[in-house]
Coordinates of C-alpha atoms in Angstrom, one line a residue:
Chain A
M1 CA -47.5 -43.2 219.5
E2 CA -47.2 -39.6 218.3
N3 CA -46.3 -38.3 221.7
R4 CA -43.3 -41.0 222.0
W5 CA -41.9 -39.3 218.9
I6 CA -42.1 -36.0 220.1
A7 CA -40.1 -36.8 222.7
Y8 CA -37.2 -37.9 220.8
L9 CA -37.3 -34.4 219.2
I10 CA -37.0 -32.3 222.1
P11 CA -33.5 -32.8 223.2
P12 CA -31.9 -32.4 219.5
F13 CA -34.1 -29.3 219.1
I14 CA -33.2 -27.5 222.3
V15 CA -29.3 -28.1 221.5
T16 CA -29.8 -26.8 217.8
L17 CA -32.0 -23.9 218.8
L18 CA -29.4 -22.9 221.6
L19 CA -26.4 -22.7 219.0
V20 CA -28.6 -21.2 216.2
A21 CA -30.5 -18.5 218.3
G22 CA -27.2 -18.0 220.7
S23 CA -24.4 -17.3 218.1
Q24 CA -26.9 -15.1 215.6
F25 CA -28.2 -13.3 218.8
V26 CA -24.9 -12.2 220.1
F27 CA -23.6 -11.1 217.0
I28 CA -26.5 -9.2 215.6
Q29 CA -26.7 -7.4 218.9
N30 CA -23.3 -6.5 218.7
S31 CA -23.9 -4.9 215.5
F32 CA -26.0 -2.6 216.8
Y33 CA -23.6 -1.1 219.1
Q34 CA -21.1 1.8 217.8
D35 CA -17.7 0.6 217.1
L36 CA -15.0 2.6 218.9
G37 CA -12.2 0.2 217.2
L38 CA -9.8 -2.4 218.6
G39 CA -12.4 -4.6 219.7
R40 CA -14.0 -1.8 221.8
T41 CA -17.8 -0.9 221.4
G42 CA -20.0 1.8 222.6
T43 CA -22.8 0.8 225.2
D44 CA -25.7 2.5 223.8
L45 CA -27.9 0.6 221.1
T46 CA -27.8 2.7 217.7
L47 CA -27.9 2.1 214.0
V48 CA -24.6 4.3 213.4
N49 CA -22.9 1.0 211.8
Y50 CA -25.9 0.5 209.3
L51 CA -26.1 4.0 208.5
K52 CA -22.2 4.0 207.7
F53 CA -22.8 0.8 205.5
F54 CA -25.5 2.2 203.3
T55 CA -23.9 5.9 203.2
D56 CA -20.0 4.9 202.6
S57 CA -19.8 4.3 198.9
F58 CA -16.9 1.9 199.4
Y59 CA -19.2 -0.5 201.3
L60 CA -21.8 -0.1 198.7
K61 CA -19.3 -0.8 195.9
T62 CA -18.6 -4.0 197.9
F63 CA -22.0 -4.9 198.1
W64 CA -22.7 -4.1 194.4
I65 CA -19.4 -6.3 193.4
T66 CA -20.8 -9.2 195.5
I67 CA -23.9 -9.2 193.8
K68 CA -22.1 -8.8 190.2
V69 CA -19.8 -11.4 190.4
S70 CA -22.3 -14.0 192.2
A71 CA -24.8 -13.3 189.4
I72 CA -22.1 -14.1 186.6
A73 CA -20.9 -16.8 188.4
A74 CA -24.1 -18.5 188.9
L75 CA -25.2 -18.1 185.2
L76 CA -21.9 -19.5 184.0
T77 CA -21.9 -22.4 186.4
L78 CA -25.6 -23.2 185.1
F79 CA -24.3 -23.1 181.7
L80 CA -21.4 -25.5 182.2
G81 CA -23.5 -27.7 184.7
F82 CA -26.3 -28.4 182.5
P83 CA -24.6 -30.3 179.6
I84 CA -23.3 -32.8 182.3
A85 CA -26.4 -33.2 184.1
Y86 CA -28.4 -33.7 180.9
V87 CA -26.0 -36.4 179.2
V88 CA -25.4 -38.3 182.6
A89 CA -29.3 -38.4 183.3
R90 CA -29.8 -39.7 179.5
M91 CA -27.1 -42.0 179.9
K92 CA -27.8 -45.9 180.2
S93 CA -24.4 -47.5 180.7
K94 CA -22.3 -47.8 184.2
L95 CA -20.2 -44.9 182.9
A96 CA -22.9 -42.6 184.2
M97 CA -22.2 -43.5 187.7
F98 CA -18.5 -43.0 187.4
L99 CA -18.9 -39.6 185.7
L100 CA -21.2 -38.9 188.6
A101 CA -18.6 -40.1 191.1
G102 CA -16.0 -37.5 189.7
I103 CA -18.3 -34.8 190.5
V104 CA -18.9 -35.9 193.9
V105 CA -15.2 -36.4 194.7
S106 CA -14.6 -32.7 193.2
T107 CA -17.4 -31.5 195.9
F108 CA -15.3 -33.1 198.7
V109 CA -11.9 -31.6 198.1
T110 CA -11.5 -28.3 199.9
I111 CA -11.8 -25.4 197.8
V112 CA -8.3 -24.2 198.6
I113 CA -6.7 -27.1 196.7
K114 CA -8.7 -26.2 193.6
V115 CA -7.7 -22.4 194.1
F116 CA -3.9 -23.6 194.2
G117 CA -4.4 -25.4 190.8
L118 CA -6.2 -22.4 189.3
I119 CA -3.4 -20.5 190.3
I120 CA -0.8 -22.9 188.7
I121 CA -3.0 -23.1 185.5
F122 CA -3.1 -19.3 185.0
S123 CA 0.4 -18.8 186.3
A124 CA 2.9 -16.4 184.0
D125 CA 4.5 -19.5 182.3
G126 CA 1.4 -22.0 183.0
V127 CA -0.8 -23.6 180.2
I128 CA -3.2 -20.8 179.4
N129 CA -0.8 -17.7 179.4
K130 CA 1.7 -19.8 177.1
T131 CA -0.9 -20.9 174.8
L132 CA -2.4 -17.2 174.5
L133 CA 1.1 -15.9 174.2
N134 CA 2.3 -18.0 171.4
L135 CA -1.0 -17.6 169.6
G136 CA -0.4 -13.7 169.9
L137 CA -3.8 -13.2 171.7
I138 CA -2.1 -11.5 174.6
E139 CA 0.8 -9.1 174.6
R140 CA 2.2 -9.8 178.3
A141 CA 0.8 -12.6 180.7
Y142 CA -2.3 -12.4 182.2
S143 CA -2.7 -12.8 185.7
I144 CA -6.2 -13.9 187.4
I145 CA -5.3 -12.8 191.0
G146 CA -6.9 -9.8 192.2
T147 CA -9.3 -9.4 189.4
Q148 CA -13.2 -10.0 189.0
E149 CA -12.8 -12.5 186.5
G150 CA -10.5 -14.6 188.6
V151 CA -13.2 -14.3 191.4
V152 CA -15.8 -15.3 189.0
V153 CA -13.9 -18.4 188.2
G154 CA -13.3 -19.2 191.8
L155 CA -16.9 -19.1 192.6
M156 CA -17.7 -21.3 189.8
H157 CA -15.4 -23.8 190.9
F158 CA -16.8 -23.4 194.5
T159 CA -20.3 -24.4 193.2
I160 CA -20.3 -26.2 190.1
G161 CA -20.1 -29.5 191.7
F162 CA -23.0 -29.0 193.6
S163 CA -24.9 -27.5 190.8
V164 CA -24.3 -30.4 188.3
L165 CA -25.9 -32.8 191.2
L166 CA -28.9 -30.2 191.5
L167 CA -29.5 -30.1 187.7
Y168 CA -29.1 -33.9 187.5
S169 CA -32.0 -34.4 189.9
V170 CA -33.9 -31.7 187.6
V171 CA -33.2 -33.3 184.7
V172 CA -34.1 -37.0 185.8
T173 CA -37.7 -35.7 186.5
V174 CA -38.2 -35.2 182.8
P175 CA -39.0 -38.6 181.5
P176 CA -37.2 -39.4 178.1
S177 CA -40.5 -40.7 176.9
L178 CA -41.6 -37.0 176.3
E179 CA -38.7 -36.3 174.1
Y180 CA -39.7 -39.3 171.9
A181 CA -43.4 -38.5 171.9
A182 CA -42.3 -35.0 170.4
Q183 CA -40.2 -36.5 167.9
I184 CA -42.7 -39.0 166.8
H185 CA -44.9 -36.2 166.0
G186 CA -42.3 -34.6 163.7
A187 CA -40.5 -32.0 166.1
S188 CA -36.7 -31.6 165.4
R189 CA -34.1 -31.8 168.4
L190 CA -33.9 -28.4 168.2
R191 CA -37.7 -28.0 168.7
V192 CA -37.6 -30.9 171.3
Y193 CA -35.1 -28.5 173.5
Q194 CA -37.3 -25.6 172.5
R195 CA -40.4 -26.9 173.4
V196 CA -40.0 -30.2 175.8
I197 CA -36.7 -29.8 177.6
I198 CA -36.1 -26.4 178.7
P199 CA -39.5 -25.5 179.5
L200 CA -39.8 -28.7 181.8
C201 CA -36.4 -27.8 183.3
A202 CA -37.0 -24.2 183.8
P203 CA -38.2 -24.0 187.3
G204 CA -35.3 -25.9 188.2
F205 CA -33.2 -23.8 186.7
V206 CA -34.9 -20.8 188.2
V207 CA -34.6 -22.2 191.8
G208 CA -31.2 -23.8 191.3
G209 CA -29.6 -20.6 189.9
L210 CA -31.1 -18.6 193.0
M211 CA -29.3 -21.3 195.3
I212 CA -26.2 -21.1 193.5
F213 CA -26.2 -17.4 193.5
N214 CA -26.9 -17.3 197.2
M215 CA -23.8 -19.9 197.8
C216 CA -21.7 -17.4 195.9
M217 CA -22.8 -14.5 197.9
G218 CA -21.6 -16.2 201.0
A219 CA -18.6 -17.8 199.7
F220 CA -15.3 -16.6 201.1
T221 CA -12.6 -18.8 200.9
S222 CA -12.5 -18.7 196.8
A223 CA -13.2 -15.2 196.9
A224 CA -10.7 -14.0 199.3
L225 CA -7.7 -15.9 197.7
L226 CA -8.7 -14.8 194.1
G227 CA -9.5 -11.3 195.0
G228 CA -6.1 -11.1 196.6
G229 CA -6.9 -8.1 198.7
R230 CA -7.8 -5.9 195.5
V231 CA -11.3 -7.4 194.9
L232 CA -13.6 -7.5 197.9
T233 CA -16.7 -9.1 198.3
L234 CA -19.0 -9.0 201.5
P235 CA -17.4 -12.3 203.0
V236 CA -14.1 -11.2 202.4
L237 CA -14.7 -7.9 203.9
V238 CA -16.3 -9.4 207.1
Q239 CA -13.0 -11.6 207.6
R240 CA -10.7 -8.5 207.0
T241 CA -12.6 -6.2 209.2
V242 CA -12.3 -8.9 211.9
M243 CA -8.8 -10.1 211.4
M244 CA -6.9 -6.6 210.1
E245 CA -8.8 -3.8 211.5
V246 CA -10.5 -5.5 214.8
K247 CA -13.7 -3.9 214.3
Y248 CA -16.2 -6.4 215.7
S249 CA -19.4 -4.7 215.7
T250 CA -18.8 -3.1 212.0
A251 CA -17.8 -6.4 211.0
A252 CA -20.9 -7.9 212.5
S253 CA -23.3 -5.1 210.7
I254 CA -21.6 -6.4 207.4
A255 CA -22.3 -9.8 208.4
F256 CA -26.0 -9.1 208.9
V257 CA -26.5 -7.1 205.7
L258 CA -25.0 -10.3 203.9
L259 CA -27.3 -12.8 206.2
V260 CA -30.2 -10.7 205.5
S261 CA -29.7 -10.5 201.8
V262 CA -29.1 -14.1 201.6
I263 CA -32.3 -14.9 203.5
L264 CA -34.5 -12.5 201.3
I265 CA -33.0 -14.3 198.4
N266 CA -34.0 -17.6 199.8
L267 CA -37.7 -16.4 200.4
F268 CA -37.9 -15.2 197.1
S269 CA -36.8 -18.6 195.7
L270 CA -39.4 -20.1 198.0
I271 CA -42.1 -18.1 196.4
A272 CA -40.4 -19.0 192.8
I273 CA -40.8 -22.5 193.6
R274 CA -44.7 -22.1 194.7
R275 CA -45.6 -20.0 191.7
L276 CA -43.7 -22.4 189.2
R277 CA -45.0 -25.4 190.7
S278 CA -48.7 -24.0 190.3
A279 CA -48.1 -22.9 187.0
R280 CA -46.8 -26.1 185.9
L281 CA -50.0 -28.0 187.3
V282 CA -52.0 -25.5 184.8
V283 CA -49.8 -26.5 181.9
A284 CA -50.3 -29.9 182.7
Chain B
M1 CA -33.2 -40.2 169.2
Q2 CA -30.2 -37.9 169.2
T3 CA -28.8 -36.6 166.0
W4 CA -25.1 -36.7 165.4
T5 CA -24.7 -33.1 165.4
E6 CA -26.4 -32.9 168.9
K7 CA -24.0 -35.6 170.1
V8 CA -21.0 -33.6 169.0
I9 CA -22.2 -30.4 170.5
L10 CA -22.9 -32.3 173.9
F11 CA -19.7 -33.8 174.0
V12 CA -17.4 -31.1 173.4
W13 CA -19.7 -28.8 175.9
C14 CA -19.8 -31.8 178.3
G15 CA -15.6 -32.2 177.8
F16 CA -15.2 -28.8 178.4
S17 CA -16.9 -28.5 181.6
Y18 CA -15.1 -31.7 182.8
V19 CA -11.9 -30.1 182.1
F20 CA -12.7 -27.0 183.9
L21 CA -14.3 -29.1 186.8
L22 CA -11.2 -31.3 187.2
S23 CA -8.2 -29.7 185.8
P24 CA -7.3 -27.8 189.0
M25 CA -7.0 -31.1 191.1
V26 CA -5.1 -32.9 188.3
V27 CA -2.8 -29.9 188.2
V28 CA -2.2 -30.0 191.7
M29 CA -1.2 -33.7 191.8
G30 CA 0.9 -33.3 188.6
A31 CA 2.8 -30.2 190.0
S32 CA 3.5 -31.8 193.1
L33 CA 5.7 -34.1 191.2
H34 CA 8.0 -30.9 190.6
G35 CA 11.6 -31.9 190.7
G36 CA 13.5 -28.7 191.1
E37 CA 14.7 -27.0 194.2
F38 CA 12.9 -23.7 193.7
S39 CA 9.2 -23.0 194.4
A40 CA 9.0 -20.1 191.9
A41 CA 9.7 -23.0 189.1
I42 CA 6.3 -24.9 190.2
K43 CA 5.0 -25.9 186.6
F44 CA 2.6 -28.3 185.2
P45 CA 3.4 -30.7 183.6
P46 CA 6.5 -30.7 185.9
D47 CA 10.1 -30.6 184.3
E48 CA 11.9 -33.4 186.0
P49 CA 9.3 -35.5 187.8
S50 CA 10.1 -37.1 191.2
F51 CA 8.7 -37.6 194.7
Q52 CA 11.1 -35.6 196.7
W53 CA 8.8 -33.1 198.0
Y54 CA 6.5 -35.9 199.7
S55 CA 9.3 -36.3 202.2
K56 CA 9.9 -32.8 202.9
I57 CA 6.1 -32.3 204.2
P58 CA 6.7 -30.3 207.5
T59 CA 5.3 -31.7 210.6
E60 CA 2.9 -28.8 210.8
Q61 CA 0.9 -30.0 208.0
F62 CA 0.6 -33.3 209.3
E63 CA -0.5 -31.7 212.5
A64 CA -3.1 -29.8 211.0
L65 CA -4.2 -32.8 208.8
A66 CA -4.3 -34.7 212.2
L67 CA -6.5 -32.0 213.9
S68 CA -9.0 -31.8 210.8
L69 CA -9.5 -35.4 210.8
L70 CA -10.1 -35.4 214.5
V71 CA -12.5 -32.4 214.5
A72 CA -14.2 -33.9 211.4
A73 CA -14.7 -37.4 212.8
V74 CA -15.7 -36.2 216.1
A75 CA -18.1 -33.5 214.8
T76 CA -19.7 -36.1 212.5
F77 CA -20.3 -38.5 215.5
I78 CA -22.0 -35.6 217.6
A79 CA -23.8 -34.4 214.4
A80 CA -25.5 -38.0 214.1
L81 CA -26.4 -38.1 217.7
I82 CA -28.4 -34.9 217.2
A83 CA -29.4 -35.7 213.6
I84 CA -30.9 -39.2 214.0
P85 CA -33.5 -38.7 216.8
A86 CA -34.5 -35.2 215.4
A87 CA -35.1 -36.8 212.0
L88 CA -37.1 -39.6 213.6
G89 CA -39.1 -37.4 216.0
L90 CA -39.7 -34.8 212.9
V91 CA -41.0 -37.3 210.1
R92 CA -42.9 -39.7 212.5
S93 CA -44.9 -37.0 214.3
N94 CA -47.4 -34.5 213.2
F95 CA -48.0 -31.2 214.8
K96 CA -48.7 -27.6 213.7
L97 CA -44.9 -26.0 213.9
K98 CA -43.4 -28.9 212.0
F99 CA -42.1 -26.3 209.2
A100 CA -40.7 -23.8 211.8
I101 CA -38.8 -26.9 213.4
T102 CA -37.4 -28.0 210.5
S103 CA -36.2 -24.6 209.5
V104 CA -34.4 -24.5 212.8
F105 CA -32.5 -27.7 211.7
R106 CA -31.9 -26.6 208.5
A107 CA -30.9 -22.9 209.2
P108 CA -27.3 -23.5 209.5
L109 CA -27.3 -24.3 205.6
Q110 CA -29.0 -21.0 205.0
I111 CA -26.3 -18.9 207.0
P112 CA -23.1 -18.3 205.0
A113 CA -20.4 -19.9 206.6
I114 CA -18.5 -16.6 207.2
V115 CA -21.6 -15.3 209.1
S116 CA -21.6 -18.5 211.6
G117 CA -17.7 -18.1 212.0
I118 CA -18.0 -14.6 213.2
A119 CA -21.2 -15.4 215.2
F120 CA -19.3 -18.3 217.2
L121 CA -16.2 -15.9 217.7
Q122 CA -18.4 -13.2 219.1
L123 CA -20.3 -15.9 221.2
Y124 CA -17.1 -17.3 222.6
Y125 CA -15.8 -13.9 223.5
L126 CA -19.2 -13.1 225.3
I127 CA -18.8 -16.4 227.1
F128 CA -15.1 -15.3 228.1
D129 CA -16.3 -12.1 229.6
T130 CA -18.9 -13.7 231.7
S131 CA -17.2 -16.8 232.9
G132 CA -13.5 -16.5 232.0
L133 CA -13.8 -19.5 229.8
M134 CA -12.2 -19.3 226.4
L135 CA -13.2 -21.6 223.6
A136 CA -12.1 -20.0 220.7
G137 CA -8.6 -21.9 219.7
T138 CA -9.6 -25.1 221.7
I139 CA -11.1 -28.4 220.6
P140 CA -14.3 -28.2 222.3
G141 CA -14.8 -24.7 220.6
M142 CA -13.7 -25.8 217.2
L143 CA -16.2 -28.9 217.5
L144 CA -19.2 -26.8 218.5
G145 CA -18.8 -24.6 215.4
H146 CA -18.2 -27.8 213.1
V147 CA -21.4 -29.5 214.6
F148 CA -23.2 -26.6 214.0
I149 CA -22.5 -26.5 209.9
A150 CA -22.3 -30.5 210.0
T151 CA -25.7 -31.4 211.3
P152 CA -27.7 -30.2 208.6
F153 CA -26.1 -32.5 206.1
L154 CA -27.0 -35.5 208.2
F155 CA -30.5 -34.3 209.1
G156 CA -31.3 -33.7 205.3
T157 CA -30.2 -37.1 204.0
I158 CA -32.0 -39.1 207.2
V159 CA -35.3 -37.2 206.8
A160 CA -35.1 -38.0 203.1
V161 CA -34.7 -41.8 203.7
L162 CA -37.4 -41.8 206.6
Q163 CA -39.8 -40.4 204.5
R164 CA -39.8 -43.5 202.1
F165 CA -39.7 -45.9 205.1
D166 CA -42.0 -48.7 204.9
H167 CA -44.1 -48.7 208.3
R168 CA -45.3 -52.3 207.8
L169 CA -41.7 -53.3 208.6
E170 CA -42.0 -51.8 212.2
E171 CA -45.6 -53.2 212.3
A172 CA -44.3 -56.6 211.7
S173 CA -41.8 -56.3 214.3
Y174 CA -44.4 -55.2 216.6
S175 CA -46.7 -57.8 215.9
L176 CA -43.8 -60.5 216.2
G177 CA -43.2 -59.8 219.9
A178 CA -40.5 -57.2 219.7
G179 CA -40.8 -54.2 221.8
R180 CA -40.1 -50.5 221.2
W181 CA -36.3 -50.4 221.5
R182 CA -35.8 -53.7 220.2
T183 CA -37.8 -52.6 217.1
L184 CA -35.7 -49.4 216.9
Y185 CA -32.4 -51.1 217.1
R186 CA -33.0 -54.3 214.9
V187 CA -35.4 -52.8 212.4
T188 CA -35.8 -48.8 212.0
L189 CA -32.0 -48.1 212.6
P190 CA -30.9 -50.9 210.2
T191 CA -33.1 -49.7 207.5
I192 CA -32.0 -45.9 207.8
M193 CA -28.1 -46.8 208.0
P194 CA -27.6 -45.7 204.2
G195 CA -28.9 -42.3 205.0
I196 CA -26.9 -42.2 208.1
Y197 CA -23.6 -43.0 206.1
S198 CA -24.3 -40.8 203.1
G199 CA -25.1 -37.8 205.2
G200 CA -22.2 -38.7 207.5
L201 CA -19.9 -38.6 204.5
Y202 CA -21.1 -35.3 203.5
A203 CA -21.0 -33.7 207.0
F204 CA -17.5 -35.2 207.4
M205 CA -16.4 -33.7 204.2
V206 CA -18.0 -30.2 204.5
S207 CA -16.2 -30.4 208.1
F208 CA -13.0 -31.5 206.8
A209 CA -12.8 -28.9 204.0
D210 CA -14.2 -25.8 205.9
V211 CA -12.2 -22.6 205.9
P212 CA -14.6 -19.9 206.7
M213 CA -15.9 -21.1 210.0
S214 CA -12.5 -22.4 211.4
I215 CA -10.5 -19.3 210.4
F216 CA -12.0 -17.6 213.2
L217 CA -11.6 -20.4 216.0
T218 CA -8.2 -21.3 215.2
A219 CA -5.1 -20.3 217.4
P220 CA -1.2 -20.4 216.6
G221 CA -0.2 -24.0 217.0
F222 CA -3.9 -25.0 216.7
V223 CA -5.0 -24.9 212.9
T224 CA -6.9 -27.1 210.7
Y225 CA -5.5 -28.3 207.5
P226 CA -7.4 -26.1 205.0
V227 CA -6.7 -23.0 207.1
E228 CA -2.9 -24.0 207.0
L229 CA -3.4 -23.9 203.1
F230 CA -5.0 -20.8 203.2
Y231 CA -2.5 -19.0 205.1
A232 CA 0.2 -20.8 203.1
M233 CA -1.4 -19.6 199.8
E234 CA -1.6 -15.8 201.2
N235 CA 2.4 -15.9 201.7
D236 CA 4.9 -17.8 199.8
F237 CA 4.5 -21.5 199.5
D238 CA 6.8 -24.6 198.5
P239 CA 5.9 -27.3 196.8
S240 CA 5.7 -29.7 200.0
I241 CA 2.1 -28.0 200.1
L242 CA 1.2 -29.5 196.8
A243 CA 2.2 -32.8 197.8
S244 CA 0.0 -33.0 201.1
S245 CA -2.9 -31.5 198.9
S246 CA -2.2 -34.3 196.8
I247 CA -2.5 -36.7 199.7
V248 CA -5.9 -35.2 200.6
I249 CA -7.3 -35.4 197.2
V250 CA -6.3 -39.3 197.1
F251 CA -7.8 -39.2 200.6
C252 CA -11.2 -37.8 199.3
L253 CA -11.0 -40.6 196.4
A254 CA -10.8 -43.3 199.0
M255 CA -13.4 -42.1 201.1
L256 CA -15.9 -42.1 198.2
L257 CA -14.7 -45.8 197.0
V258 CA -15.3 -46.7 200.8
V259 CA -19.0 -45.3 200.6
Q260 CA -19.4 -47.1 197.1
K261 CA -18.6 -50.2 198.7
V262 CA -21.0 -49.9 201.6
V263 CA -24.0 -48.2 200.5
G264 CA -23.5 -47.6 196.7
L265 CA -23.2 -44.2 194.8
E266 CA -26.8 -44.3 194.1
T267 CA -28.1 -44.1 197.8
L268 CA -25.5 -41.2 198.1
L269 CA -27.2 -39.3 195.4
R270 CA -30.9 -40.2 195.7
S271 CA -30.7 -39.3 199.4
G272 CA -30.3 -35.7 198.6
G273 CA -26.5 -35.2 199.3
G274 CA -26.5 -32.6 196.8
S275 CA -29.9 -31.1 197.7
A276 CA -29.3 -31.0 201.3
R277 CA -27.1 -27.9 200.7

C-alpha cells in the first residue's frame, strides 16, 4: 500500500522541484557575476554585487526602510485585525459568516484596485483632505503618494484581509467557557482580557505578526504605487533595477538578499512556534 | 458576559477596521459613476452619477481581462493536476524526508512573488540563450509562472482535507469489491472535492490578481489585467479604468457566491485558505 502512494507523489514532485530549483538557481547564480550594465555580465564568480549592496548607503537605507515600514504595517494590521477576528469568532448568528465573506472578497480583489480607491480617498479634494482642511487640522492638502505613511497604509491593505482570517483561526482555539470561568471567579472583563484572552492568543499574535511582516517585506505592488518612486523598498528596487537600469545581476543580488531575509524570518517564526507551544504545555 | 462599555468599544473598533478594509473598493465603485468629462474631477461621491464610462472601456482592457481569465483558469487546472496527486501521495505515505518534500511544495509561498518574477525572467533568458526559444511574453511562459505561485494554495487545502479523511470509507469500498481506481474516483476524490474547490478558488484568485510575477513576463500587446491597471496608474488614467475595476470587484463577489453555493463558506475558511499563505 505504502509504495503505491509514493508513486503518486513522484511526478508532481519532479515538476515542482524543477520549477523551484530551476528558477531559483539561475537567478542566484547570476547574482554572483559582476554587473556590466545593459544586461551584460562578467564571466567570473565574484561577490562584488553583494559587497556593493552592503557598503552602499543607498542600498542599506532602502533595506532599513523596508524593515521599518513592514514592521509598522504589521503591528497596525494586527491592531485593526484583532477586533474583527474576536467579534466574528464570538458571534453566534449568521451575521458572522456574512462579515467573514466581506473579508474573503477583499482578499480576492487585486491590490491595484484597492490602491486606486486609496488614491481617490486621499486625493486633494477627497474625503479625508476636505474634512481635515475644514476642521483646520492641516493647512494644505496632504498627499499620501511618495510618503512612508502612504506605503504603510498600502501594505496594511495588502495584508489585513489575510491577517483577519489568520487571527480568526487563533481566537477560535480559545473556548468562550474559559472566559465564563474567569468571570464566575470574579474577574472583571478587563482582567479577562489581561489574564485569559491575550495570554492565550499571544503565540498566535507573535507567529501571525511575523508572517504579516514577511508578506510586507515581499510586497511589491502597493509599495511601488504608493511609494511613487520616492519611497523605495527592496521589492520595488528589484523591479526598477531590472526595468529601468537593465542591471540583471545587481537586481538578482538584491532579490537574493530579500529572499534570505524572508527565509530567516520564517525560520525564526518556526522556532518561535516551537518555543511558544512547549511553553504553553507547561502552563497548561 | 460582555459589559456594555466593552461592546461599544469593540463595535467602534471593528467598525473602523471594516471601513478601513472595504472603503477603497466602495470608493472605486462609487467613483466609476463619475458623470463629467474630465478625469481630473474624479470624486467620491460623484457629482452627477452616470454609467457613461462603462460604455467607454477601451478594448485593450477587455483583452487584458480575457488574458487574465484564461491564464488564471488554465494555471489553476494545471496546478490541480500537480497538487491532487502530490497531496494524496504525501498524506498517505510515510517516509523520513516527508518534511523536506512538503517544504518544496510549499516553497513558492515563502518566496516573495517579485523574487519569483525575476527568477523566471532570468530562467527564460537562459533558455533563450541555449535553445533560441523565448518564453517571456508568451502564454506558456506566463502559465508556468502562474502555476508556480498557484499550486501551494491547492496543495495546502487538499492536504488539510485529507488529514481529516475517514479511512474506513475506502476500506468499505474495497470490501464491497471496488478496485483501486474505482475507489479513487467514486470515494476518495468526491470526499476531497470541497478542498479542491476552495483551494482552486484561492489559486484562481491569486493568479488573477497577480502583479509582481506577471509584470516581468508581459510583452507589448500581451498584458494581464492587473498589470494593465498598474501601468495605467503610473501614468494618467481616465474613469473607464474605474468602470472595469468595478466589474472585476463584482466578479470577485460573484465567485464567492458561487463557492458559497457549491461548498459553503465554512469549508472555504476551515480548509485553511487563509493559512495556506
